[in-house]
Structures are given as C-alpha cells and as structure tokens.
mmCIF file of C-alpha atoms in Angstrom:
data_model
loop_
_atom_site.group_PDB
_atom_site.id
_atom_site.type_symbol
_atom_site.label_atom_id
_atom_site.label_comp_id
_atom_site.label_asym_id
_atom_site.label_seq_id
_atom_site.Cartn_x
_atom_site.Cartn_y
_atom_site.Cartn_z
ATOM 1 C CA MET O 1 7.676 9.525 -26.733
ATOM 2 C CA GLY O 2 10.535 8.699 -24.491
ATOM 3 C CA ILE O 3 9.722 8.133 -20.463
ATOM 4 C CA LYS O 4 11.884 10.748 -18.215
ATOM 5 C CA HIS O 5 13.301 9.759 -15.298
ATOM 6 C CA VAL O 6 12.133 5.801 -15.342
ATOM 7 C CA LEU O 7 12.920 4.467 -11.631
ATOM 8 C CA LEU O 8 11.601 0.906 -11.591
ATOM 9 C CA THR O 9 13.498 0.350 -8.214
ATOM 10 C CA ALA O 10 14.465 2.111 -5.048
ATOM 11 C CA ALA O 11 17.433 0.993 -2.698
ATOM 12 C CA VAL O 12 14.956 2.700 0.291
ATOM 13 C CA ILE O 13 14.521 1.405 2.738
ATOM 14 C CA PRO O 14 0.594 -20.766 18.904
ATOM 15 C CA ALA O 15 -2.991 -20.206 18.687
ATOM 16 C CA LEU O 16 -5.166 -17.250 18.812
ATOM 17 C CA SER O 17 -8.682 -16.770 19.803
ATOM 18 C CA LEU O 18 -11.480 -14.318 19.232
ATOM 19 C CA ALA O 19 -13.668 -12.501 21.579
ATOM 20 C CA ALA O 20 -17.182 -10.946 20.314
ATOM 21 C CA CYS O 21 -16.460 -7.949 17.658
ATOM 22 C CA SER O 22 -17.760 -4.926 16.717
ATOM 23 C CA GLN O 23 -17.595 -2.529 13.449
ATOM 24 C CA SER O 24 -16.645 1.323 13.880
ATOM 25 C CA ASP O 25 -13.949 3.113 12.045
ATOM 26 C CA THR O 26 -11.960 4.104 15.314
ATOM 27 C CA THR O 27 -8.214 4.214 16.004
ATOM 28 C CA ALA O 28 -6.828 1.028 17.456
ATOM 29 C CA SER O 29 -6.536 0.415 20.771
ATOM 30 C CA THR O 30 -4.390 -2.105 23.147
ATOM 31 C CA GLU O 31 -5.728 -3.587 26.574
ATOM 32 C CA ALA O 32 -3.512 -6.637 28.584
ATOM 33 C CA SER O 33 -5.533 -9.292 30.433
ATOM 34 C CA GLY O 34 -3.147 -11.892 31.842
ATOM 35 C CA ASP O 35 -1.353 -13.816 29.205
ATOM 36 C CA LYS O 36 -4.264 -12.196 27.153
ATOM 37 C CA GLN O 37 -4.243 -9.361 24.865
ATOM 38 C CA THR O 38 -7.141 -7.429 23.243
ATOM 39 C CA ILE O 39 -5.868 -5.377 20.212
ATOM 40 C CA THR O 40 -8.858 -3.097 17.910
ATOM 41 C CA ASN O 41 -7.733 -2.533 14.448
ATOM 42 C CA CYS O 42 -10.134 -1.135 12.046
ATOM 43 C CA GLY O 43 -12.965 -0.930 14.689
ATOM 44 C CA PHE O 44 -12.947 -4.903 14.926
ATOM 45 C CA THR O 45 -11.572 -5.951 18.434
ATOM 46 C CA MET O 46 -10.115 -9.201 18.982
ATOM 47 C CA GLU O 47 -8.836 -11.610 21.849
ATOM 48 C CA LEU O 48 -5.319 -12.695 21.232
ATOM 49 C CA GLU O 49 -3.982 -15.669 23.334
ATOM 50 C CA GLY O 50 -0.251 -15.532 22.049
ATOM 51 C CA PRO O 51 1.513 -14.141 18.623
ATOM 52 C CA ALA O 52 0.818 -15.265 15.384
ATOM 53 C CA GLN O 53 2.708 -18.427 13.821
ATOM 54 C CA ARG O 54 0.411 -19.137 10.433
ATOM 55 C CA ALA O 55 -0.351 -15.972 9.048
ATOM 56 C CA VAL O 56 -1.470 -15.558 5.243
ATOM 57 C CA THR O 57 -1.204 -12.360 3.400
ATOM 58 C CA LEU O 58 -4.155 -11.185 1.143
ATOM 59 C CA ARG O 59 -2.509 -8.377 -0.647
ATOM 60 C CA GLN O 60 1.197 -7.672 -2.068
ATOM 61 C CA GLY O 61 1.333 -4.763 0.688
ATOM 62 C CA ALA O 62 0.847 -6.557 3.471
ATOM 63 C CA THR O 63 3.118 -8.825 2.288
ATOM 64 C CA GLU O 64 5.837 -6.386 1.773
ATOM 65 C CA THR O 65 5.430 -5.216 5.372
ATOM 66 C CA LEU O 66 5.492 -8.597 7.222
ATOM 67 C CA LEU O 67 8.923 -9.149 5.166
ATOM 68 C CA GLU O 68 10.336 -5.851 6.931
ATOM 69 C CA MET O 69 9.808 -7.180 9.913
ATOM 70 C CA GLY O 70 11.080 -10.051 9.259
ATOM 71 C CA LEU O 71 7.993 -12.056 10.246
ATOM 72 C CA GLU O 72 8.840 -14.834 7.132
ATOM 73 C CA ASP O 73 8.705 -17.632 9.662
ATOM 74 C CA GLN O 74 5.448 -16.828 10.844
ATOM 75 C CA MET O 75 3.604 -16.930 7.046
ATOM 76 C CA VAL O 76 2.391 -19.620 5.478
ATOM 77 C CA GLY O 77 0.768 -17.953 2.286
ATOM 78 C CA THR O 78 1.321 -14.607 0.402
ATOM 79 C CA SER O 79 -1.169 -13.603 -2.047
ATOM 80 C CA ASP O 80 -1.563 -11.355 -4.969
ATOM 81 C CA LEU O 81 1.804 -9.979 -6.107
ATOM 82 C CA ARG O 82 1.784 -6.997 -8.562
ATOM 83 C CA THR O 83 5.247 -6.040 -8.881
ATOM 84 C CA PRO O 84 8.914 -7.810 -7.602
ATOM 85 C CA VAL O 85 9.397 -7.685 -4.040
ATOM 86 C CA LEU O 86 12.191 -5.530 -2.794
ATOM 87 C CA GLU O 87 15.043 -7.870 -3.709
ATOM 88 C CA HIS O 88 16.888 -8.217 0.201
ATOM 89 C CA ASN O 89 13.557 -9.664 0.553
ATOM 90 C CA GLN O 90 13.208 -12.068 -2.305
ATOM 91 C CA ALA O 91 14.938 -15.261 -0.606
ATOM 92 C CA ALA O 92 12.570 -14.493 2.394
ATOM 93 C CA PHE O 93 9.519 -14.864 -0.181
ATOM 94 C CA ASP O 94 10.495 -17.331 -2.007
ATOM 95 C CA SER O 95 10.622 -19.463 1.048
ATOM 96 C CA ILE O 96 6.824 -18.852 1.802
ATOM 97 C CA PRO O 97 4.032 -20.589 -0.475
ATOM 98 C CA VAL O 98 2.001 -18.786 -2.561
ATOM 99 C CA LEU O 99 -1.483 -19.131 -1.714
ATOM 100 C CA ALA O 100 -3.732 -16.941 -4.459
ATOM 101 C CA ASP O 101 -1.612 -15.350 -7.417
ATOM 102 C CA GLY O 102 -4.984 -13.692 -7.164
ATOM 103 C CA VAL O 103 -7.311 -12.483 -4.225
ATOM 104 C CA PRO O 104 -7.055 -16.009 -2.234
ATOM 105 C CA THR O 105 -10.246 -17.455 -0.983
ATOM 106 C CA ILE O 106 -12.072 -18.479 2.423
ATOM 107 C CA GLU O 107 -11.396 -21.690 1.513
ATOM 108 C CA GLN O 108 -7.293 -20.951 0.440
ATOM 109 C CA VAL O 109 -7.386 -19.717 3.671
ATOM 110 C CA MET O 110 -8.637 -22.214 5.953
ATOM 111 C CA GLY O 111 -6.421 -24.817 3.874
ATOM 112 C CA ALA O 112 -3.069 -22.962 4.632
ATOM 113 C CA ASP O 113 -4.181 -23.293 8.518
ATOM 114 C CA ALA O 114 -4.087 -19.612 9.067
ATOM 115 C CA ASP O 115 -4.541 -18.081 12.227
ATOM 116 C CA ALA O 116 -3.905 -14.768 10.832
ATOM 117 C CA ALA O 117 -5.278 -13.030 7.759
ATOM 118 C CA ILE O 118 -3.475 -9.426 6.830
ATOM 119 C CA SER O 119 -4.245 -7.307 4.237
ATOM 120 C CA ASP O 120 -4.156 -3.711 3.206
ATOM 121 C CA ARG O 121 -7.140 -3.090 2.061
ATOM 122 C CA ALA O 122 -10.677 -4.146 4.129
ATOM 123 C CA SER O 123 -12.425 -4.526 0.692
ATOM 124 C CA TYR O 124 -10.564 -8.060 0.493
ATOM 125 C CA PHE O 125 -12.908 -9.012 3.417
ATOM 126 C CA THR O 126 -15.926 -10.004 1.901
ATOM 127 C CA GLY O 127 -17.660 -13.101 1.163
ATOM 128 C CA GLN O 128 -16.600 -13.027 -2.330
ATOM 129 C CA TYR O 129 -12.961 -12.580 -1.375
ATOM 130 C CA ALA O 130 -11.366 -14.123 1.774
ATOM 131 C CA GLY O 131 -14.383 -13.936 3.481
ATOM 132 C CA THR O 132 -15.559 -11.348 6.371
ATOM 133 C CA ARG O 133 -13.892 -10.364 9.301
ATOM 134 C CA GLU O 134 -16.698 -12.118 11.226
ATOM 135 C CA GLU O 135 -16.767 -15.468 9.552
ATOM 136 C CA LEU O 136 -13.131 -15.311 10.068
ATOM 137 C CA ALA O 137 -13.230 -14.673 13.751
ATOM 138 C CA GLU O 138 -15.885 -17.489 14.246
ATOM 139 C CA LYS O 139 -12.987 -20.119 13.067
ATOM 140 C CA GLY O 140 -10.318 -18.777 15.381
ATOM 141 C CA ILE O 141 -8.746 -16.507 12.777
ATOM 142 C CA VAL O 142 -7.070 -12.966 13.171
ATOM 143 C CA THR O 143 -7.972 -10.334 10.798
ATOM 144 C CA PHE O 144 -5.945 -7.400 10.030
ATOM 145 C CA VAL O 145 -6.707 -4.500 8.225
ATOM 146 C CA SER O 146 -4.159 -1.080 7.136
ATOM 147 C CA ASN O 147 -5.359 1.944 9.209
ATOM 148 C CA THR O 148 -5.075 4.002 6.231
ATOM 149 C CA ASP O 149 -8.356 2.148 5.096
ATOM 150 C CA CYS O 150 -10.389 3.523 8.320
ATOM 151 C CA ASN O 151 -9.414 6.862 9.374
ATOM 152 C CA LYS O 152 -10.129 9.601 6.870
ATOM 153 C CA GLY O 153 -8.572 12.757 7.255
ATOM 154 C CA LYS O 154 -5.272 11.110 9.078
ATOM 155 C CA PRO O 155 -2.021 11.043 7.299
ATOM 156 C CA ALA O 156 -0.726 8.010 5.918
ATOM 157 C CA PHE O 157 2.416 7.797 6.758
ATOM 158 C CA ASP O 158 0.989 8.010 10.908
ATOM 159 C CA MET O 159 -1.693 5.186 10.332
ATOM 160 C CA LEU O 160 1.140 2.962 8.732
ATOM 161 C CA GLU O 161 3.134 3.312 11.989
ATOM 162 C CA GLN O 162 -0.202 2.464 13.799
ATOM 163 C CA ASP O 163 0.117 -0.353 11.409
ATOM 164 C CA TYR O 164 4.050 -1.983 12.489
ATOM 165 C CA LYS O 165 2.661 -1.312 16.227
ATOM 166 C CA GLU O 166 -0.429 -3.404 15.874
ATOM 167 C CA LEU O 167 1.104 -5.814 13.796
ATOM 168 C CA GLY O 168 4.157 -6.379 16.022
ATOM 169 C CA GLN O 169 1.378 -6.984 18.557
ATOM 170 C CA ILE O 170 -0.299 -9.720 16.370
ATOM 171 C CA PHE O 171 3.390 -11.122 15.622
ATOM 172 C CA GLY O 172 4.803 -10.856 19.388
ATOM 173 C CA LYS O 173 7.765 -8.578 17.851
ATOM 174 C CA PRO O 174 7.012 -5.272 18.744
ATOM 175 C CA GLU O 175 10.596 -4.530 18.636
ATOM 176 C CA ALA O 176 10.674 -4.904 14.663
ATOM 177 C CA ALA O 177 7.837 -2.623 14.705
ATOM 178 C CA ASP O 178 10.035 0.111 16.675
ATOM 179 C CA LYS O 179 12.900 -0.252 13.958
ATOM 180 C CA LEU O 180 10.301 -0.182 10.795
ATOM 181 C CA ILE O 181 8.572 3.441 12.322
ATOM 182 C CA GLU O 182 11.989 4.436 13.151
ATOM 183 C CA LYS O 183 13.339 3.560 9.466
ATOM 184 C CA GLN O 184 10.042 5.199 7.842
ATOM 185 C CA ARG O 185 11.009 8.666 9.781
ATOM 186 C CA ALA O 186 14.258 8.695 8.809
ATOM 187 C CA VAL O 187 13.053 8.435 4.954
ATOM 188 C CA ILE O 188 10.836 11.172 5.092
ATOM 189 C CA ALA O 189 13.103 13.530 7.357
ATOM 190 C CA GLU O 190 16.012 12.553 4.717
ATOM 191 C CA ASN O 191 14.164 13.496 1.566
ATOM 192 C CA LYS O 192 11.572 16.442 2.409
ATOM 193 C CA ASP O 193 13.835 18.798 2.352
ATOM 194 C CA LYS O 194 15.473 17.524 -0.746
ATOM 195 C CA ILE O 195 13.222 20.215 -3.390
ATOM 196 C CA ASP O 196 13.087 22.836 -0.994
ATOM 197 C CA GLY O 197 13.348 26.200 -2.495
ATOM 198 C CA LEU O 198 11.734 24.627 -5.846
ATOM 199 C CA GLU O 199 8.479 25.903 -7.259
ATOM 200 C CA PRO O 200 5.787 23.267 -5.979
ATOM 201 C CA VAL O 201 4.212 21.344 -9.230
ATOM 202 C CA THR O 202 0.653 19.757 -9.330
ATOM 203 C CA MET O 203 0.837 16.027 -9.830
ATOM 204 C CA ALA O 204 -1.405 13.058 -10.162
ATOM 205 C CA THR O 205 -0.722 9.009 -10.394
ATOM 206 C CA ILE O 206 -2.237 6.243 -12.591
ATOM 207 C CA TYR O 207 -1.901 3.258 -10.388
ATOM 208 C CA SER O 208 -3.378 1.071 -13.531
ATOM 209 C CA ILE O 209 -5.840 1.392 -16.342
ATOM 210 C CA TYR O 210 -7.932 -1.114 -15.740
ATOM 211 C CA GLU O 211 -10.675 -2.402 -18.291
ATOM 212 C CA GLY O 212 -10.045 1.007 -20.068
ATOM 213 C CA GLU O 213 -10.667 3.445 -17.097
ATOM 214 C CA ILE O 214 -7.808 5.226 -15.305
ATOM 215 C CA TYR O 215 -7.197 4.890 -11.717
ATOM 216 C CA SER O 216 -6.001 7.767 -9.286
ATOM 217 C CA ASP O 217 -4.854 8.108 -5.644
ATOM 218 C CA GLY O 218 -7.251 11.010 -3.605
ATOM 219 C CA ASN O 219 -6.891 12.185 -0.174
ATOM 220 C CA MET O 220 -6.290 9.442 1.962
ATOM 221 C CA SER O 221 -3.646 8.008 -0.232
ATOM 222 C CA THR O 222 -0.181 7.280 0.757
ATOM 223 C CA PHE O 223 0.625 9.263 -2.419
ATOM 224 C CA GLN O 224 -0.577 12.147 -0.516
ATOM 225 C CA ALA O 225 1.412 11.813 2.544
ATOM 226 C CA VAL O 226 4.145 11.965 -0.245
ATOM 227 C CA THR O 227 2.979 15.217 -1.642
ATOM 228 C CA ASP O 228 2.150 16.916 1.713
ATOM 229 C CA GLN O 229 5.601 15.789 2.681
ATOM 230 C CA LEU O 230 7.387 17.058 0.264
ATOM 231 C CA GLY O 231 5.546 20.188 -0.322
ATOM 232 C CA GLN O 232 3.855 19.057 -3.664
ATOM 233 C CA LYS O 233 -0.040 19.515 -4.912
ATOM 234 C CA ASN O 234 -2.010 16.462 -5.484
ATOM 235 C CA VAL O 235 -4.645 17.503 -8.079
ATOM 236 C CA PHE O 236 -7.113 15.008 -6.746
ATOM 237 C CA ALA O 237 -6.226 16.774 -2.621
ATOM 238 C CA ASP O 238 -9.948 17.059 -2.806
ATOM 239 C CA VAL O 239 -11.464 13.684 -3.171
ATOM 240 C CA GLU O 240 -11.764 11.473 0.216
ATOM 241 C CA ASP O 241 -10.753 7.820 -1.236
ATOM 242 C CA GLN O 242 -7.304 5.968 -1.545
ATOM 243 C CA ARG O 243 -8.080 4.790 -5.218
ATOM 244 C CA PHE O 244 -10.494 5.820 -7.414
ATOM 245 C CA SER O 245 -11.254 6.355 -11.094
ATOM 246 C CA PRO O 246 -11.562 10.117 -12.396
ATOM 247 C CA GLY O 247 -12.396 9.426 -15.943
ATOM 248 C CA TRP O 248 -10.285 10.613 -18.705
ATOM 249 C CA GLU O 249 -11.748 13.766 -19.133
ATOM 250 C CA LYS O 250 -11.807 14.984 -15.674
ATOM 251 C CA PHE O 251 -7.859 13.655 -15.278
ATOM 252 C CA ALA O 252 -7.210 15.443 -18.338
ATOM 253 C CA SER O 253 -8.610 18.676 -16.953
ATOM 254 C CA LEU O 254 -6.870 19.069 -13.715
ATOM 255 C CA ASP O 255 -3.612 18.824 -16.243
ATOM 256 C CA PRO O 256 -1.007 18.016 -13.965
ATOM 257 C CA ASP O 257 2.429 19.020 -14.264
ATOM 258 C CA TRP O 258 3.781 15.344 -13.478
ATOM 259 C CA ILE O 259 2.250 12.030 -14.050
ATOM 260 C CA VAL O 260 3.447 9.563 -11.302
ATOM 261 C CA LEU O 261 3.008 5.718 -12.990
ATOM 262 C CA GLY O 262 2.593 2.523 -11.137
ATOM 263 C CA ASP O 263 4.638 -0.362 -12.786
ATOM 264 C CA LEU O 264 2.490 -2.837 -12.482
ATOM 265 C CA SER O 265 4.332 -4.838 -15.574
ATOM 266 C CA THR O 266 4.591 -8.759 -13.354
ATOM 267 C CA ARG O 267 0.437 -8.364 -13.117
ATOM 268 C CA GLY O 268 0.992 -8.249 -16.964
ATOM 269 C CA GLY O 269 -2.843 -6.485 -18.221
ATOM 270 C CA PRO O 270 -3.348 -3.967 -20.177
ATOM 271 C CA GLY O 271 -2.740 -0.730 -18.908
ATOM 272 C CA ASP O 272 -0.704 -2.458 -16.123
ATOM 273 C CA SER O 273 3.557 -1.263 -17.609
ATOM 274 C CA PRO O 274 4.709 2.290 -17.624
ATOM 275 C CA GLU O 275 4.606 2.326 -21.342
ATOM 276 C CA SER O 276 0.901 0.664 -21.882
ATOM 277 C CA LYS O 277 -0.305 3.567 -19.624
ATOM 278 C CA ILE O 278 1.984 6.170 -21.599
ATOM 279 C CA GLU O 279 0.690 4.353 -25.057
ATOM 280 C CA MET O 280 -2.424 5.099 -23.979
ATOM 281 C CA LEU O 281 -2.578 8.343 -22.452
ATOM 282 C CA GLU O 282 -0.431 9.334 -25.720
ATOM 283 C CA ASN O 283 -3.392 7.757 -27.985
ATOM 284 C CA ASN O 284 -6.381 9.356 -26.109
ATOM 285 C CA PRO O 285 -7.856 12.263 -27.551
ATOM 286 C CA ALA O 286 -8.610 13.850 -23.781
ATOM 287 C CA THR O 287 -4.902 13.237 -22.733
ATOM 288 C CA ARG O 288 -2.552 13.074 -25.609
ATOM 289 C CA ASN O 289 -2.231 17.413 -25.027
ATOM 290 C CA MET O 290 -1.705 17.335 -21.516
ATOM 291 C CA LYS O 291 1.028 19.333 -20.548
ATOM 292 C CA ALA O 292 2.572 16.147 -18.828
ATOM 293 C CA VAL O 293 2.126 14.360 -21.817
ATOM 294 C CA ARG O 294 3.783 16.625 -24.230
ATOM 295 C CA GLU O 295 6.392 16.815 -22.456
ATOM 296 C CA GLY O 296 7.063 13.675 -20.940
ATOM 297 C CA ASN O 297 6.882 14.553 -17.358
ATOM 298 C CA TYR O 298 6.707 10.876 -16.201
ATOM 299 C CA ILE O 299 7.735 9.209 -12.523
ATOM 300 C CA VAL O 300 7.515 5.700 -12.567
ATOM 301 C CA VAL O 301 7.421 3.994 -9.611
ATOM 302 C CA PRO O 302 6.453 0.317 -8.009
ATOM 303 C CA GLY O 303 2.971 -0.188 -8.054
ATOM 304 C CA ALA O 304 3.626 -1.832 -4.873
ATOM 305 C CA ALA O 305 5.109 1.339 -3.306
ATOM 306 C CA LEU O 306 1.845 3.592 -4.060
ATOM 307 C CA ASP O 307 -0.073 0.832 -1.566
ATOM 308 C CA PRO O 308 -0.130 0.919 1.822
ATOM 309 C CA SER O 309 2.649 -0.678 3.126
ATOM 310 C CA ALA O 310 6.353 -0.567 4.295
ATOM 311 C CA ARG O 311 7.467 0.195 0.867
ATOM 312 C CA SER O 312 5.288 3.315 0.564
ATOM 313 C CA VAL O 313 8.237 5.444 1.190
ATOM 314 C CA GLU O 314 10.059 4.408 -1.462
ATOM 315 C CA VAL O 315 7.744 7.233 -3.595
ATOM 316 C CA LEU O 316 9.489 9.702 -1.597
ATOM 317 C CA PRO O 317 13.033 9.844 -2.952
ATOM 318 C CA LEU O 318 11.730 8.718 -6.328
ATOM 319 C CA VAL O 319 10.364 11.983 -6.783
ATOM 320 C CA ALA O 320 11.957 14.238 -5.009
ATOM 321 C CA ASP O 321 15.233 13.136 -7.004
ATOM 322 C CA ALA O 322 13.357 13.081 -10.509
ATOM 323 C CA LEU O 323 12.443 16.977 -9.520
ATOM 324 C CA LYS O 324 15.349 18.147 -8.377
ATOM 325 C CA GLU O 325 16.847 16.432 -11.684
ATOM 326 C CA ALA O 326 14.371 18.259 -13.949
ATOM 327 C CA HIS O 327 15.448 21.862 -12.455
ATOM 328 C CA LYS O 328 18.876 21.330 -12.776
#
C-alpha cells in the first residue's frame, strides 16, 4: 500500500561554576548577583559565572535547538543523530565534532572539555549514559533538560519557550531566544486556523517500532501540543507520558483515523523508516484491519520533529496540510 502525504522535510521554519543543587519538578527561575547568575532548570539550581563556550548536546533535539539559535561556535560536540538536520543548519552541524553516534558517556563528555551538557531528556543524565547532573556539576559542567520533561500538565510549546529563555541565559544570547520564540509563535499562528471548519479527526503517532514494540506519544508530548493547536484528538491524550509503548492490541483498539509516522531512516534500525513501519502495520494481525492502515492514512514527519526542540513546530504544517489536502 502506498503512503499518502509523504512529507519528509519542512521549510518552516568563558568557564561556568556550579552552586549547590537540588532536584524537584519546578519551573525555572533566574536570579542575578553581581557578575554571577543563578538558574534553576527542572528543579536543578546552578550558578553561572559566564556564558557556556564548550557545550555538548546529548540528543538531536538539543542539537537542533542550539543550531536554530545560532550557537554552533559555542558547541564542541553533538550526539545521537536520528534524522538529517535542517538544510540551512547543515554547514553549521558539519563544523561541530560528532561526540557519539548514540548516547555519549561521561568519559566522552569530559574528553570534549565541555562546560555544558544539553539534553531534551532527563533520562540521558544517568550513570549509564552521560553521568548524573550532580556528577557533572562536581566537574564544573552546567546541565540542561528540556522543560517539557519535568512539567506535567503544561503545554509543550509553552515549555519550549521556557527552554529557549533558559538556553539564552546559559549561552549569553537572550536575543537569540527571543527570535526563536517569535518564530515558533508565528508558525503556530499561521497553521492553527488552516483546517478550521473541517471535522476533527483522531490521530496517533508511531515514533518508532523498537524490538517489536510500538512507541507512541502521550499528553506530555509536543505531538499533544500540535493536536491541541489544530483542534484534533490524540487518542493517547489520557496517557501522562511523553513517549511510551501501548502495545499492538491497544494501539489497534483505539483505531485512529490517521497515523503520524516518525521518519528515523538515518538511524537505520528495523521499524525506523516509514516504509518499514507501514509494512509491520499491514502484516501484524492486530493492526492490519485498522481504518488508517486500510485507507493508507499516513502522515510522515521527521522523527526529530516529534522530540521537544526548535523543530517541534514543523509537525504543525505537515499535519494541517495533509488533512486539508485529504478533504479536497
């Protein structure tokens, strides 16, 4: 079966020292005292003596956001690339060393002489991966986690704005943060009314199919924010998580009108490309008779755009345009 509306790209769009740290799910706050600034990110408090100059990113979403803010000259390593970066950022991306193909270790972070480690997921700051935030703080490395990962019940696009403000402070580029906030708001405003008057549909994502399990997006995801802005329904809106595995039978039982497929072809594993996802959906007894599978109601989006980053707004026009086209 062919793919409807296959849209793989979108044209949307010196040292630091750390104070005592604490963990809790709170919104970020900042406080200035002389030349030092204190920032609280996802409940973790840090004292900044100056802008980060040697940052590493632990995941593609973090990389994309820093590139959109024009911070490549203050980056010394990227990690975990899953889809191609935006074309206008390719040269900047190529100018930065690749720290790791997957999740970097604390040894790789230290080996880059990093003064900041930036992630869109708190789970990357563990002993198994890049080290805990406390460990890195002891080594003089500032850490950042996307606010989408620590503020349940708050709209993801609002939390991304908070991300940009905090990153603007960490890197000493508040004007870059303001520009990115303005851009995100413009994309939302441009697309939210595109499908006014059309009957709302139900939707679900398949970000990946990993080791035979489907991974979809719940109500803490940027996809939830996309459906809210467009007046559509995420069938997993009752699941308090960013991404989770519902199981094939549960996914099929909710029978969404449309399935949004994350394109992770660059990663290259089974179930990463849109084509392999569709093949699995068509061959699995639990899903092959779903409405979206029978009718080929698929919308393909870059996998990176389903993670919290400056690219999250890309999904808005891809979904809006596909639904508008389907109603012609």
